[in-house]
XYZ file of C-alpha atoms in Angstrom:
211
model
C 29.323 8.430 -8.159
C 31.197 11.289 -10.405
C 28.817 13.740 -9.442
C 29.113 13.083 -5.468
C 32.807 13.242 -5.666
C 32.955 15.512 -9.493
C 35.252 13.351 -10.689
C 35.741 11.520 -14.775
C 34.221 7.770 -15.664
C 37.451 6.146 -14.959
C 38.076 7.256 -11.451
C 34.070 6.693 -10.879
C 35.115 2.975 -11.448
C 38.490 3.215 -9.706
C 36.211 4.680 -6.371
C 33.614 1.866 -6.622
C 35.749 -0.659 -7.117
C 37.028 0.201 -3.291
C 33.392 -0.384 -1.780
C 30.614 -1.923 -2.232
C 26.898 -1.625 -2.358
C 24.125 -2.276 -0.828
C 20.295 -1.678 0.180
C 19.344 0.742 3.345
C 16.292 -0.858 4.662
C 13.625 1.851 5.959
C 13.726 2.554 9.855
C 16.991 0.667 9.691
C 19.615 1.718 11.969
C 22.073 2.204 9.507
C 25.369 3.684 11.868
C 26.865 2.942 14.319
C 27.203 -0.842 13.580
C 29.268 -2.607 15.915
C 32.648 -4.035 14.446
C 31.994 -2.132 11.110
C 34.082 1.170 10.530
C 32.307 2.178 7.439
C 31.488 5.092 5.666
C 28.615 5.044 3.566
C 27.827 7.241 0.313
C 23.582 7.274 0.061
C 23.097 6.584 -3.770
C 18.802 7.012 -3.534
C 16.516 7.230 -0.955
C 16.835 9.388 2.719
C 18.194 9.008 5.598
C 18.976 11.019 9.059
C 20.756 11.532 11.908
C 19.100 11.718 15.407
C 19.914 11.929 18.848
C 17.445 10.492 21.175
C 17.336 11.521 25.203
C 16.972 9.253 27.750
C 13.471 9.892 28.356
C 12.508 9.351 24.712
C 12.622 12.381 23.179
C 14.123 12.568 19.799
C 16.184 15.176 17.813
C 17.166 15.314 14.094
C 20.415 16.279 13.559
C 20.871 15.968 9.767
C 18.773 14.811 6.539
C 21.384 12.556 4.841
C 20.025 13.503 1.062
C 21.724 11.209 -2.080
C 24.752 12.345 -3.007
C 25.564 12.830 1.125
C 27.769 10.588 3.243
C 27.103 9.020 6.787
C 29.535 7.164 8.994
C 33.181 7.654 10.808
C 34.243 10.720 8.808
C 31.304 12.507 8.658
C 29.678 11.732 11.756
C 26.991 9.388 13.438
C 29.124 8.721 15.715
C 27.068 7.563 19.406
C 30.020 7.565 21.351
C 29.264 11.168 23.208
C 25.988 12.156 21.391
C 23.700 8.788 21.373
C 22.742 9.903 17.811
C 22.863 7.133 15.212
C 21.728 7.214 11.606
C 18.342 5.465 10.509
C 16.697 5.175 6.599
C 13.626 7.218 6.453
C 12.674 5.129 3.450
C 13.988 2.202 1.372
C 17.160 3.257 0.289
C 20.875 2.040 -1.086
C 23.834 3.559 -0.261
C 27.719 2.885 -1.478
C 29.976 1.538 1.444
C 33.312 2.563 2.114
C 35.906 0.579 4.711
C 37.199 4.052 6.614
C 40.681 2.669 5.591
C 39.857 2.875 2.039
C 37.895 6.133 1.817
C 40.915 7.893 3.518
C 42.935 5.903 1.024
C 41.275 7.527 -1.688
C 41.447 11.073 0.332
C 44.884 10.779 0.065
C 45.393 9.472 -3.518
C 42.854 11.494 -5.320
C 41.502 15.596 -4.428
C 38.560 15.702 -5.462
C 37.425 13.085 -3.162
C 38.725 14.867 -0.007
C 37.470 18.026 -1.442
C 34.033 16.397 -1.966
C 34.091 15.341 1.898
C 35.315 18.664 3.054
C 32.883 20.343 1.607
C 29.795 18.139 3.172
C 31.610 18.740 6.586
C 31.207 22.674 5.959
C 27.823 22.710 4.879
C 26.513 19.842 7.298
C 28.281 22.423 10.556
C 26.597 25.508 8.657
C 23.359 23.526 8.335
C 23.261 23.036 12.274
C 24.257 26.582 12.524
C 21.017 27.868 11.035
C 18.643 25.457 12.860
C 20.634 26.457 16.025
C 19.797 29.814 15.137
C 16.064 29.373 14.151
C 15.328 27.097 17.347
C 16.385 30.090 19.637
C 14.678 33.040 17.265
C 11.903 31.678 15.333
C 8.268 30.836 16.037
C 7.408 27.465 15.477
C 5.131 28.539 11.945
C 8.422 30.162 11.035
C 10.711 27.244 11.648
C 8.148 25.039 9.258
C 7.820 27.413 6.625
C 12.042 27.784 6.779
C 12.132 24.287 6.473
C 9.623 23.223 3.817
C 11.978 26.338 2.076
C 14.862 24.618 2.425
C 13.515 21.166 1.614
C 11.915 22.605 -1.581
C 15.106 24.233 -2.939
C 16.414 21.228 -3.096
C 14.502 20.687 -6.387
C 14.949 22.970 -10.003
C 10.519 22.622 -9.418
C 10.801 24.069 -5.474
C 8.899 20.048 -5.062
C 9.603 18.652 -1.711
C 9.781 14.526 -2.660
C 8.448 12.367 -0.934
C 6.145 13.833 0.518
C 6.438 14.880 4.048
C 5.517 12.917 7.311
C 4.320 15.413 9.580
C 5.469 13.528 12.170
C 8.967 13.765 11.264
C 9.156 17.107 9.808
C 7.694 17.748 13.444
C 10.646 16.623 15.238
C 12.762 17.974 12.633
C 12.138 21.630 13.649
C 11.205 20.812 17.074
C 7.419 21.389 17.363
C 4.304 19.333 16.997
C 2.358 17.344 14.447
C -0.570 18.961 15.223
C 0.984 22.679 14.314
C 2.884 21.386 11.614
C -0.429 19.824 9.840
C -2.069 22.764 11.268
C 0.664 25.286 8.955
C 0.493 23.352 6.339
C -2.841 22.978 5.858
C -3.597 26.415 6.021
C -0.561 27.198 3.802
C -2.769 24.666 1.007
C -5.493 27.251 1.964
C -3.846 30.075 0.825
C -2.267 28.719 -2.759
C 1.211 28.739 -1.305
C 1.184 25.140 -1.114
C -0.113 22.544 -3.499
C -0.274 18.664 -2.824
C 0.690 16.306 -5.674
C 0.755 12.468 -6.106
C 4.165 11.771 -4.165
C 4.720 15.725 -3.479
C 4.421 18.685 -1.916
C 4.767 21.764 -4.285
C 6.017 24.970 -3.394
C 4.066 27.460 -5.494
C 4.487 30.863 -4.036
C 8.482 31.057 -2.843
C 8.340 34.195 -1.717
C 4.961 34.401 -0.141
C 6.348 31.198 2.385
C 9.290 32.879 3.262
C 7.352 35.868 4.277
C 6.146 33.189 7.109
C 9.276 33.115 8.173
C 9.761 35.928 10.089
């Protein structure tokens, strides 16, 4: 809690004490709910945000990573989009009544600041994919992304470890080429499997793959 919103101990406890918490079941639909105008503060685990088309097709959106919110400030919203958020594994998450989080918006900085900020990144986020999708290959749109999943971690270790399937739809290709990349990536030392992982070794030598 202080380090989503960088605030002291006692207005940690001041912010939980307006929500409450709560277990994010895997494949889950987690937003919209109807009657619930929530937002929700993942604490561990992963979720996303997808938009599916009407002929079944499915696009991620966002990776909601711990520390990230979901919901009706920060989108999810399937009112125009049909996107909703789902757990990609067993996770918990801190709810939030939206009256209360823009309570707290209001009363305290560094929680609208905290917000704010996710908004920016999660629109520059979309930016880059937008700009990948159109420019990229689809090798270079995997390697960008196992990149940007890695440097999420001080040990460039992507955790768990990913479902080519997903990670597939993620960058809009196919499992096949993104075991296919992968695999070869293993070949040539840049990648490294561990129990629960997938390890980064060469930085440098993957973003080469890139472009």
């Amino acid at each position: 809690m202080r380090q989503a919103f960088g605030c002291g101990n006692d207005l940690a406890i001041t912010i939980l004490a307006s929500a409450r918490e709560g277990e994010l079941p895997r494949g889950a639909v987690l937003w919209p709910i109807a009657g619930r105008d929530e937002t929700t503060l993942v604490t561990t685990g992963l979720a996303q945000e997808v938009a599916y088309g009407r002929d079944g097709s499915m696009l991620v959106l966002h990776q909601v990573q711990p520390g990230e919110f979901f919901g009706s400030l920060v989108g999810g919203s399937a009112v125009e989009t049909s996107a909703q958020v789902e757990a990609v594994v067993d996770s918990r998450g801190v709810q939030f009544a939206t009256i209360s989080i823009l309570r707290l918006m209001e009363s305290y900085a560094c929680v609208g600041v905290a917000i704010t900020r996710q908004l920016a990144n999660r629109i520059d986020t979309m930016r880059v994919r937008m700009v990948e999708t159109s420019m990229l290959s689809a090798t270079g749109r995997i390697c960008a992304e196992l990149l940007r999943r890695a440097r999420r971690a001080p040990d460039m270790t992507i955790r768990p470890l990913p479902v080519f399937a997903e990670l597939a739809v993620t960058v809009q290709s196919t499992r096949e080429t993104v075991s296919r990349t992968v695999s070869q990536l293993e070949k040539r030392g840049v990648l490294r499997r561990e129990p629960g992982g997938l390890v980064v070794v060469a930085p440098h030598r993957l973003e080469e793959q890139v472009y």
